[in-house]
CSV table of C-alpha atoms and ligand atoms in Angstrom, one decimal:
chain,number,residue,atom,x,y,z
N,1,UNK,CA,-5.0,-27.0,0.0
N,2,UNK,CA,-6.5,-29.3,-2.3
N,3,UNK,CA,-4.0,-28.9,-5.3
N,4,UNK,CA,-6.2,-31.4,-7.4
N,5,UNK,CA,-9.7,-30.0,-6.9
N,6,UNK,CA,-7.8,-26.7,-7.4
N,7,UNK,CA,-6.7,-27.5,-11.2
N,8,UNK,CA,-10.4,-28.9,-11.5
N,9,UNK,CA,-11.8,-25.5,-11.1
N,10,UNK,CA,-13.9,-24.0,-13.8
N,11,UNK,CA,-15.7,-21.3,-12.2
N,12,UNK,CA,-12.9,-18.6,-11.4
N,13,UNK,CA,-13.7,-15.3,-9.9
N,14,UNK,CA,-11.2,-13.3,-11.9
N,15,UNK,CA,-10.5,-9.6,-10.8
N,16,UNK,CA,-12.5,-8.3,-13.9
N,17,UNK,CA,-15.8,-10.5,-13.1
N,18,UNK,CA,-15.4,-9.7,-9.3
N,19,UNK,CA,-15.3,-5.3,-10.3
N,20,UNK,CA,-17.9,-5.8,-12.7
N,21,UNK,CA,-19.9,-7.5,-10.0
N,22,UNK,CA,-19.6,-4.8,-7.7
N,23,UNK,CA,-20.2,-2.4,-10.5
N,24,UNK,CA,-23.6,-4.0,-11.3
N,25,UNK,CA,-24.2,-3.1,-7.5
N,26,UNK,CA,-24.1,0.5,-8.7
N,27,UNK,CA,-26.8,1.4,-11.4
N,28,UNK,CA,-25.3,5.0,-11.5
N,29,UNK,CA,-21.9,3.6,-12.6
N,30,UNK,CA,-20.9,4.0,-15.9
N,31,UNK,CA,-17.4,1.7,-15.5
N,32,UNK,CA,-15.0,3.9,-15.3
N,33,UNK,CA,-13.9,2.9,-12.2
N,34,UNK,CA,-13.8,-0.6,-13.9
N,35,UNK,CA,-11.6,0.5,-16.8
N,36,UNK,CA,-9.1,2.2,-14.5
N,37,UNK,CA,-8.5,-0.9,-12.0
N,38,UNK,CA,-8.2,-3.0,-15.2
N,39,UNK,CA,-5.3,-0.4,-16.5
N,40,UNK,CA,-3.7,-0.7,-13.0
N,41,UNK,CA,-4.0,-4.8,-13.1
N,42,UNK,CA,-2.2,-4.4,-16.8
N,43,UNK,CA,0.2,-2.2,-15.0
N,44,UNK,CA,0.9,-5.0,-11.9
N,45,UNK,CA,0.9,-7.9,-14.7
N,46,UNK,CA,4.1,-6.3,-16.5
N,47,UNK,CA,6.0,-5.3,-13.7
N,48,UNK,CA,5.8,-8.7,-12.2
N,49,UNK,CA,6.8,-10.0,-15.7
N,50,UNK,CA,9.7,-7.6,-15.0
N,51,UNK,CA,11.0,-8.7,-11.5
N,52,UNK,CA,10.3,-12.0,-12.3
N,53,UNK,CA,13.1,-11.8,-15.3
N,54,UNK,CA,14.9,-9.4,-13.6
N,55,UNK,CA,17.9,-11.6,-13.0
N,56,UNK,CA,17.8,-13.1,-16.5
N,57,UNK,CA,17.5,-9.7,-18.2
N,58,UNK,CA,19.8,-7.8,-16.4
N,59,UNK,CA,17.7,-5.6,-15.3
N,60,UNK,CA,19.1,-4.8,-11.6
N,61,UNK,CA,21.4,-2.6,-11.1
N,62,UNK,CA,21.2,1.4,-10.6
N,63,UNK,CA,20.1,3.6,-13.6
N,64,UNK,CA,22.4,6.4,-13.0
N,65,UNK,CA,19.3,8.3,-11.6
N,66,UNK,CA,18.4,9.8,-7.8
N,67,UNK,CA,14.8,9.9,-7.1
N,68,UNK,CA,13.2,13.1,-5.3
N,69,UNK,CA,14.1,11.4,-1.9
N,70,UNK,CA,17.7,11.3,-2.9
N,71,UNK,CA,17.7,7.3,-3.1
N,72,UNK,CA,19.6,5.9,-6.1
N,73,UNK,CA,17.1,4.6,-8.8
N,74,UNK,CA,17.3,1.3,-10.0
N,75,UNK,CA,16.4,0.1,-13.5
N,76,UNK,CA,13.5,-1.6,-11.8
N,77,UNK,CA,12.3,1.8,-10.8
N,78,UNK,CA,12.4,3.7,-13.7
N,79,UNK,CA,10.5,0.9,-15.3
N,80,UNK,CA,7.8,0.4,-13.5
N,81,UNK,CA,7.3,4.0,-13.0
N,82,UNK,CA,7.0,4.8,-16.8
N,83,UNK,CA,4.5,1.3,-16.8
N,84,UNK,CA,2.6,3.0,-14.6
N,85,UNK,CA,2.1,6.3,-15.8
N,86,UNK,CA,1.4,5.1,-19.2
N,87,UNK,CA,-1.1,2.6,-18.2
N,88,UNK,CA,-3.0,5.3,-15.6
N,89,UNK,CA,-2.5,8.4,-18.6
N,90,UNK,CA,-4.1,5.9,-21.3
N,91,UNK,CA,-6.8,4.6,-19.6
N,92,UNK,CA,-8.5,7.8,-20.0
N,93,UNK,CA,-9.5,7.9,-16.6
N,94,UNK,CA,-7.1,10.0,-14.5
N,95,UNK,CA,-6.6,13.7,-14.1
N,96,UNK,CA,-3.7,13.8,-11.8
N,97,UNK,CA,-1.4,11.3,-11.0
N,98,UNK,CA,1.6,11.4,-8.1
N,99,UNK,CA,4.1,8.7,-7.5
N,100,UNK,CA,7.0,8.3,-5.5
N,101,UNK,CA,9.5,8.6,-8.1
N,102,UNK,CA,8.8,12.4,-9.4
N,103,UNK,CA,8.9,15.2,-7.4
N,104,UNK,CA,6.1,17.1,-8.9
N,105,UNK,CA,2.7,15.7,-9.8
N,106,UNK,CA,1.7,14.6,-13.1
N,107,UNK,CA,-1.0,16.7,-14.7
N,108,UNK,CA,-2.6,14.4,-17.1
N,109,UNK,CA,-3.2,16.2,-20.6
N,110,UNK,CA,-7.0,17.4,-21.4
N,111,UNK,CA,-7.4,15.0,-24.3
N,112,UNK,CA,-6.9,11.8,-22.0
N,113,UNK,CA,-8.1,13.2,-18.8
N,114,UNK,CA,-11.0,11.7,-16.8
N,115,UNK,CA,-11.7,12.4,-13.1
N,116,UNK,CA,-9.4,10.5,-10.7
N,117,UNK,CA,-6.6,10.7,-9.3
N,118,UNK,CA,-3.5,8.3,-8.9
N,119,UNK,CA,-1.5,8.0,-5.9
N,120,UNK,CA,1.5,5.6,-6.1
N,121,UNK,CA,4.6,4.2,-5.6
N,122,UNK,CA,5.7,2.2,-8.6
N,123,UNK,CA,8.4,-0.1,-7.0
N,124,UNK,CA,8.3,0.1,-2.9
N,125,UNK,CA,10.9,-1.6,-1.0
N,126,UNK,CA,13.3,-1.5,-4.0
N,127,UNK,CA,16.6,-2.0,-2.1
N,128,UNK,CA,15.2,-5.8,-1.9
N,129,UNK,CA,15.4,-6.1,-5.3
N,130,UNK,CA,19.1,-7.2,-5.7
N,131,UNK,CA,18.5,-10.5,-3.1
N,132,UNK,CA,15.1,-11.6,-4.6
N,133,UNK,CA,13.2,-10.5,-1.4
N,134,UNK,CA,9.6,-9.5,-2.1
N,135,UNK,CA,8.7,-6.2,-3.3
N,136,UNK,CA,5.5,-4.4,-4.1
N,137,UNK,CA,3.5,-1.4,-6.0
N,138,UNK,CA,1.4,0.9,-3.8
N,139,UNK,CA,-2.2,2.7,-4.9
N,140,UNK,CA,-4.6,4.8,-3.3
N,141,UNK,CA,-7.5,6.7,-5.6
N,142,UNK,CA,-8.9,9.7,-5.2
N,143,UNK,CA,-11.6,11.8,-6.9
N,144,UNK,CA,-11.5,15.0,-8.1
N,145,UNK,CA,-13.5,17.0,-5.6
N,146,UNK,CA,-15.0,19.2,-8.2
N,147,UNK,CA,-15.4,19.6,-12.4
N,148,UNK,CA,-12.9,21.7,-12.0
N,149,UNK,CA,-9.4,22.0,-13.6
N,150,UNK,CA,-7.2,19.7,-11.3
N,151,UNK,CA,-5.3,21.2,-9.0
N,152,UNK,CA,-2.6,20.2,-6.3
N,153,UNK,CA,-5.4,20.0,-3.5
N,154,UNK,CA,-7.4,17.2,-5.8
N,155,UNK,CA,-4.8,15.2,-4.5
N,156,UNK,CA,-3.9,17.0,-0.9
N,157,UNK,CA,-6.9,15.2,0.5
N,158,UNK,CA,-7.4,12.9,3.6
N,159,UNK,CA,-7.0,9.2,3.5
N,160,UNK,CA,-10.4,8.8,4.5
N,161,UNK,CA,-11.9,10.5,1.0
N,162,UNK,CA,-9.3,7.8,-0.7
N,163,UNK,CA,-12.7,6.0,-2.9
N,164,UNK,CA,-10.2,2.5,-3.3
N,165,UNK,CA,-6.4,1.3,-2.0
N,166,UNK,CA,-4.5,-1.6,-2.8
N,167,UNK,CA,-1.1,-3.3,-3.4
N,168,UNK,CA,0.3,-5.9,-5.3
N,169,UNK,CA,2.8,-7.9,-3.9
N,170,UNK,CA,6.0,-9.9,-6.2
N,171,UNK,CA,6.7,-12.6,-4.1
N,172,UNK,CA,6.9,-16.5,-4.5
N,173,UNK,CA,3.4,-15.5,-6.2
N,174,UNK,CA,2.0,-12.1,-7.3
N,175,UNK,CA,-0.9,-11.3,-5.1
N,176,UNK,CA,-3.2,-7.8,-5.4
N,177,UNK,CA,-4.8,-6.4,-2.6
N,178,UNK,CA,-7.9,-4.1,-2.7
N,179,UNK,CA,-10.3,-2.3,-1.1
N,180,UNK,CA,-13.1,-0.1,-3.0
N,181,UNK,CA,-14.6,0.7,0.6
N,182,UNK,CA,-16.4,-2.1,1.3
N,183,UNK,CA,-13.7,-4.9,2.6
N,184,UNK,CA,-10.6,-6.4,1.7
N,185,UNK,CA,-9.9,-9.3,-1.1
N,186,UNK,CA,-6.7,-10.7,-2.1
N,187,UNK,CA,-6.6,-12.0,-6.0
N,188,UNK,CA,-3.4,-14.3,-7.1
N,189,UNK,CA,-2.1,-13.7,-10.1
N,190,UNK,CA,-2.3,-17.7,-12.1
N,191,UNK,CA,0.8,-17.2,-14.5
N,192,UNK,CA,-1.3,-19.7,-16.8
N,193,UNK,CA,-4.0,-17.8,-17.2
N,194,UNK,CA,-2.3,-13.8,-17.2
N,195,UNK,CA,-5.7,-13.4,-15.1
N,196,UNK,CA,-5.6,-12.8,-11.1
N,197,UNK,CA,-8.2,-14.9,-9.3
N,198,UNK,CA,-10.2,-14.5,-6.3
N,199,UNK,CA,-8.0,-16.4,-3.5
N,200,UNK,CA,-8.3,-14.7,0.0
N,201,UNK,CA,-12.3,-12.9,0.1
N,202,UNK,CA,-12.7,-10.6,2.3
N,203,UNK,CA,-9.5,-10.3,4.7
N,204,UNK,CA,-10.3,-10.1,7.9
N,205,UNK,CA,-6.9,-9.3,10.2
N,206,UNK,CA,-7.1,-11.0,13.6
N,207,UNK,CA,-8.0,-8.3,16.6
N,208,UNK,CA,-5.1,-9.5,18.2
N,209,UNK,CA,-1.5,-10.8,16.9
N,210,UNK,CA,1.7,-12.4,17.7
N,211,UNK,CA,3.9,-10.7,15.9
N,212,UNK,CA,5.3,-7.0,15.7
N,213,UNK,CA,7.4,-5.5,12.9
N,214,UNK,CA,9.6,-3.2,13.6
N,215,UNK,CA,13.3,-1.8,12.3
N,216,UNK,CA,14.9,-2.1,16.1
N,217,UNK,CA,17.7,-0.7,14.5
N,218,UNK,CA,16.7,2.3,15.2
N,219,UNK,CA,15.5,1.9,19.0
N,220,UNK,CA,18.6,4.1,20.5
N,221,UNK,CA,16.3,7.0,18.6
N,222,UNK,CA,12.9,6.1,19.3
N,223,UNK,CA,10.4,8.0,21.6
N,224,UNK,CA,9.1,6.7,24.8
N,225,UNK,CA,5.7,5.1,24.3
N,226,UNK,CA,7.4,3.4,20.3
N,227,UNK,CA,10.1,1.7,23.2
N,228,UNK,CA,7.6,0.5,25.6
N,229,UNK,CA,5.2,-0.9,23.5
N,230,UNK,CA,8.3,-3.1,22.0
N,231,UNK,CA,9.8,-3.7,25.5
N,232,UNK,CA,5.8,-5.2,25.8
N,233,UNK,CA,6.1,-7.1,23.2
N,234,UNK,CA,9.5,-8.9,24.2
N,235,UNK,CA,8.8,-9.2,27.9
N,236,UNK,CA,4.6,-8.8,28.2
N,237,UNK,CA,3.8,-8.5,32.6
N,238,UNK,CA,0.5,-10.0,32.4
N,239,UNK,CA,1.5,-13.3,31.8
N,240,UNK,CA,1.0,-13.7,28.0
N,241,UNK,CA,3.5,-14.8,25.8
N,242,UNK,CA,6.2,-12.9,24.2
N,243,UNK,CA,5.6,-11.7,20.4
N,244,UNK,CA,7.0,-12.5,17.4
N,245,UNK,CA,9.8,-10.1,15.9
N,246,UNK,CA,9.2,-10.5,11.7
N,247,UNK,CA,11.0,-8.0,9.9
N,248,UNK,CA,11.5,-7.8,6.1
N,249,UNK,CA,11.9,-4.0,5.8
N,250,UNK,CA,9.5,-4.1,2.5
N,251,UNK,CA,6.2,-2.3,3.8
N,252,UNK,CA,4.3,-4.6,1.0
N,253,UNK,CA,5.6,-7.8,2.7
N,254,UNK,CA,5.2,-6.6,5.9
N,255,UNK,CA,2.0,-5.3,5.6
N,256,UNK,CA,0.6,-8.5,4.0
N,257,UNK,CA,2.3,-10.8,6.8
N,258,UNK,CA,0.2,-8.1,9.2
N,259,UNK,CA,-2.9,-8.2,7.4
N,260,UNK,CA,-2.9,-12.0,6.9
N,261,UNK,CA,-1.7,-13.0,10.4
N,262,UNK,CA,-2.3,-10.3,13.1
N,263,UNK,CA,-0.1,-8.3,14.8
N,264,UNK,CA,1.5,-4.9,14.2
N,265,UNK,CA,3.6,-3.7,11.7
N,266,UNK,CA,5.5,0.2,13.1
N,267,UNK,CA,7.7,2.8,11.6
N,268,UNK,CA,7.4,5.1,14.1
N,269,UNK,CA,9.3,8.7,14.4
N,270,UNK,CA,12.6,8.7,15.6
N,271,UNK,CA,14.9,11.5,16.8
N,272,UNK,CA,17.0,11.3,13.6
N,273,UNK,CA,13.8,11.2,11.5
N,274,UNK,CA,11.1,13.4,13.4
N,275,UNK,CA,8.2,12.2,11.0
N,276,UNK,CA,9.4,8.7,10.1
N,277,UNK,CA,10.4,7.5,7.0
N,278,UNK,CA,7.2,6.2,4.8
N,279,UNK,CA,5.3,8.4,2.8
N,280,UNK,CA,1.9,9.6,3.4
N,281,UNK,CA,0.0,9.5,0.2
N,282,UNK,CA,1.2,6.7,-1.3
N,283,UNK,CA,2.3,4.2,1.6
N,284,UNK,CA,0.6,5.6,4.6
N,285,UNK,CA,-2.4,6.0,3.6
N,286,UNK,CA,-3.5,3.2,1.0
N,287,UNK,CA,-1.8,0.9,3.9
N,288,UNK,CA,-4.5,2.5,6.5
N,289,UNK,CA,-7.4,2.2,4.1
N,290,UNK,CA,-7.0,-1.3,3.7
N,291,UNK,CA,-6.2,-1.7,7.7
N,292,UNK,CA,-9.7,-0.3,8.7
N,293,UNK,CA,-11.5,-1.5,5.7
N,294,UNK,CA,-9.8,-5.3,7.3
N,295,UNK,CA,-11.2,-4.6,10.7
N,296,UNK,CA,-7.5,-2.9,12.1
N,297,UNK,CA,-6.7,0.1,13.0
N,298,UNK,CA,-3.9,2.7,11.8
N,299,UNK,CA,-2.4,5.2,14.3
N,300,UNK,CA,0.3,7.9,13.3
N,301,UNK,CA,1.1,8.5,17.3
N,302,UNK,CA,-1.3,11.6,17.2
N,303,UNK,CA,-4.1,10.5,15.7
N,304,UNK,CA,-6.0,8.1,13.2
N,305,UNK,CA,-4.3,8.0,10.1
N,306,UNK,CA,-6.8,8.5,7.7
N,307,UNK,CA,-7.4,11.5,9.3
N,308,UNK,CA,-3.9,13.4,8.4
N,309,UNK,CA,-4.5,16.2,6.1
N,310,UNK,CA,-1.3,16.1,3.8
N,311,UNK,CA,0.2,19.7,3.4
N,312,UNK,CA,3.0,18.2,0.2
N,313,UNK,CA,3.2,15.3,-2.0
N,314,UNK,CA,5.7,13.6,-0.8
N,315,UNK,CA,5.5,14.2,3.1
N,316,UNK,CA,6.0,11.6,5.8
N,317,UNK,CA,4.5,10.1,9.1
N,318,UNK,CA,5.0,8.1,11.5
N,319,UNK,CA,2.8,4.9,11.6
N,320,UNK,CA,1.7,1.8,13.6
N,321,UNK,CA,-1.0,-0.2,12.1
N,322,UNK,CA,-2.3,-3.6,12.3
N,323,UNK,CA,-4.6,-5.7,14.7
N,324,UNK,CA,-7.0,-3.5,16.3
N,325,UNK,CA,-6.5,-4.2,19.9
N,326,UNK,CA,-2.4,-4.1,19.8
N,327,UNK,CA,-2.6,-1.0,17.9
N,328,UNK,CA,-5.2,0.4,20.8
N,329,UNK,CA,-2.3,-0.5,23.3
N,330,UNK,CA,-0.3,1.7,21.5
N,331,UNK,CA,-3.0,4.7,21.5
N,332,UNK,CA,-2.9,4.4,25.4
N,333,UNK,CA,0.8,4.7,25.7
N,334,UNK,CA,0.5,7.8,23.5
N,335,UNK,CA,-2.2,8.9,25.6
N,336,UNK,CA,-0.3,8.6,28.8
N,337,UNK,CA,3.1,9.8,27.7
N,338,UNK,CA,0.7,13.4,26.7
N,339,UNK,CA,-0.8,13.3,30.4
W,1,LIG,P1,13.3,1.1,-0.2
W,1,LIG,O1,12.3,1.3,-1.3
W,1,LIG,O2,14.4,2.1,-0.1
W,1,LIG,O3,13.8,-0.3,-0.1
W,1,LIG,O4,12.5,1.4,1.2
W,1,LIG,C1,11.4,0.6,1.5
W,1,LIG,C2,10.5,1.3,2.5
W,1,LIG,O5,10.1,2.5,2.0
W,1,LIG,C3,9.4,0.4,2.9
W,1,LIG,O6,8.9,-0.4,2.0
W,1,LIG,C4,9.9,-0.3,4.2
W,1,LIG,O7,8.9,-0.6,5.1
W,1,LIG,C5,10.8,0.7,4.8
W,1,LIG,O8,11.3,1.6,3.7
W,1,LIG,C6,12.0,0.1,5.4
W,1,LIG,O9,12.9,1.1,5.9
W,1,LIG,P2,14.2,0.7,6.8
W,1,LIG,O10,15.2,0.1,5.8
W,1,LIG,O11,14.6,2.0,7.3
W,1,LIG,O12,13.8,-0.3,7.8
């Protein structure tokens, strides 16, 4: 990178001038979609402020809470969380918003309500908080099927009616990924500026990788086509060369690493854990979106996962996504083992 035609730059495609772009593609739109991205960007912009001083302001360390999944909450959690849900009530914009952290969804009151609805996990990967490993926040955005009053089904819907996905990622720098349907683009936060810019347009993930992420911790558990696809990976019989294992165990990181480089990231079913571990409506899914929207694919074993019709809130699945001809080796071991 050229560091000193970087700092020369004038004309910087912030994440505001790139939505109101796309808006202006839209004649119809009257910006609300605009106004909530820019309350979720607010949101991303003080949690990262957060984690970034976490160490300074003390604020690791557990809050004395348990979260729905039974996890114990750390301050970090809790934080975000109420960020979040402030931010999304008070743009004006949502009607009902779900996040990892409570068990029942929030039903946004009538004086603030607009028409979409929230998917999210404030915090994900939050036992990496207490090393300094990267960590992330999870959307998805639905809209209300109806002008109805909201209901539990607004959000019950398939990933493929999610309208826009995306992620932010604390790392060495704060990056936001999003997809409104129409491609990927990656925006890095410039702590100068408090504004994220334009830095990777439209992500395209290789169509085939070198690396596979996996927990192999778990491999005395796993099914049969989840251990041969691995046992591919490490020892391939047609005469390529052995993958990559990269494993941080924080689906953000992971994800990115996938997206950016190739390859597959898994967390497949297990005997212990018949469904997996990750969530469907607020890591599954936004994860898929942006897959497919990157050129990928995303598999739960079964079937496409955009396709999985959620039955609760905070239900699991098994998933494999990533480049699109690794995860189709995957689909054909599925298919065989069901022959
Ligand atoms: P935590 O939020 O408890 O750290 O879980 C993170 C996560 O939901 C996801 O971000 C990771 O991909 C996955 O769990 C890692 O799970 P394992 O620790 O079982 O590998």
């Amino acid at each position: 990178m050229d560091h000193i035609a970087d700092a020369q730059r004038t004309d910087l495609m912030t994440i505001t001038r790139f939505v109101l772009n796309e808006q202006s593609k839209h004649p119809e739109s009257r910006g609300d979609f605009t106004i909530l991205l820019s309350h979720i960007v607010l949101g991303c912009k003080f949690v990262c402020s957060a984690v970034n001083k976490a160490g300074l302001a003390k604020l690791i360390g557990l809050a004395g809470e348990t979260n729905v999944q039974g996890e114990e909450q750390k301050k970090l959690d809790v934080l975000s969380n109420d960020v979040f849900i402030k931010a999304l009530k008070s743009s004006g914009r949502t009607c009902i918003l779900v996040s990892e952290e409570d068990e029942e969804a929030i039903f946004v009151e009538p004086s603030q309500r607009g028409k979409y609805c929230v998917v999210f996990d404030p915090l994900d990967g939050s036992s990496n908080i207490d090393c300094g490993v990267s960590i992330g926040t999870i959307f998805g955005i639905y809209m209300m099927k109806d002008n109805h009053e909201p209901i539990i089904e607004d959000v019950l819907q398939p990933g493929k009616n999610m309208l826009a996905a995306g992620y932010c990622m604390y790392g060495s720098s704060c990056t936001l990924v999003i997809s409104t349907g129409s491609g990927v683009n990656g925006f890095t936060l410039d702590p100068s500026l408090g504004e994220f810019i334009l830095t990777h347009p439209d992500i395209k993930i290789p169509k085939k990788g070198k690396i596979y992420s996996v927990n192999e911790g778990n491999a005395k558990n796993w099914d049969g086509p989840t251990a041969s696809y691995v046992e591919k990976c490490k020892f391939p019989k047609d005469g390529s060369s052995a993958k990559s294992l990269r494993y941080i165990g924080s689906m953000v990181a992971d994800v990115h690493r996938t997206l950016l480089y190739g390859g597959t990231f898994l967390y497949p079913a297990d005997k212990k854990s018949p469904s997996g571990k990750l969530r469907v409506l607020y890591e599954v899914f936004p994860m898929s979106f942006l897959m497919e929207q990157a050129g990928g694919q995303a598999f739960t074993g079964k079937e496409r996962a955009l396709d999985l019709i959620p039955t609760k809130l905070h239900e699991r699945s098994p998933i494999f996504l990533g480049s699109y001809d690794d995860i189709e080796e995957i689909k054909a071991l599925y298919a065989a083992e069901g022959k």
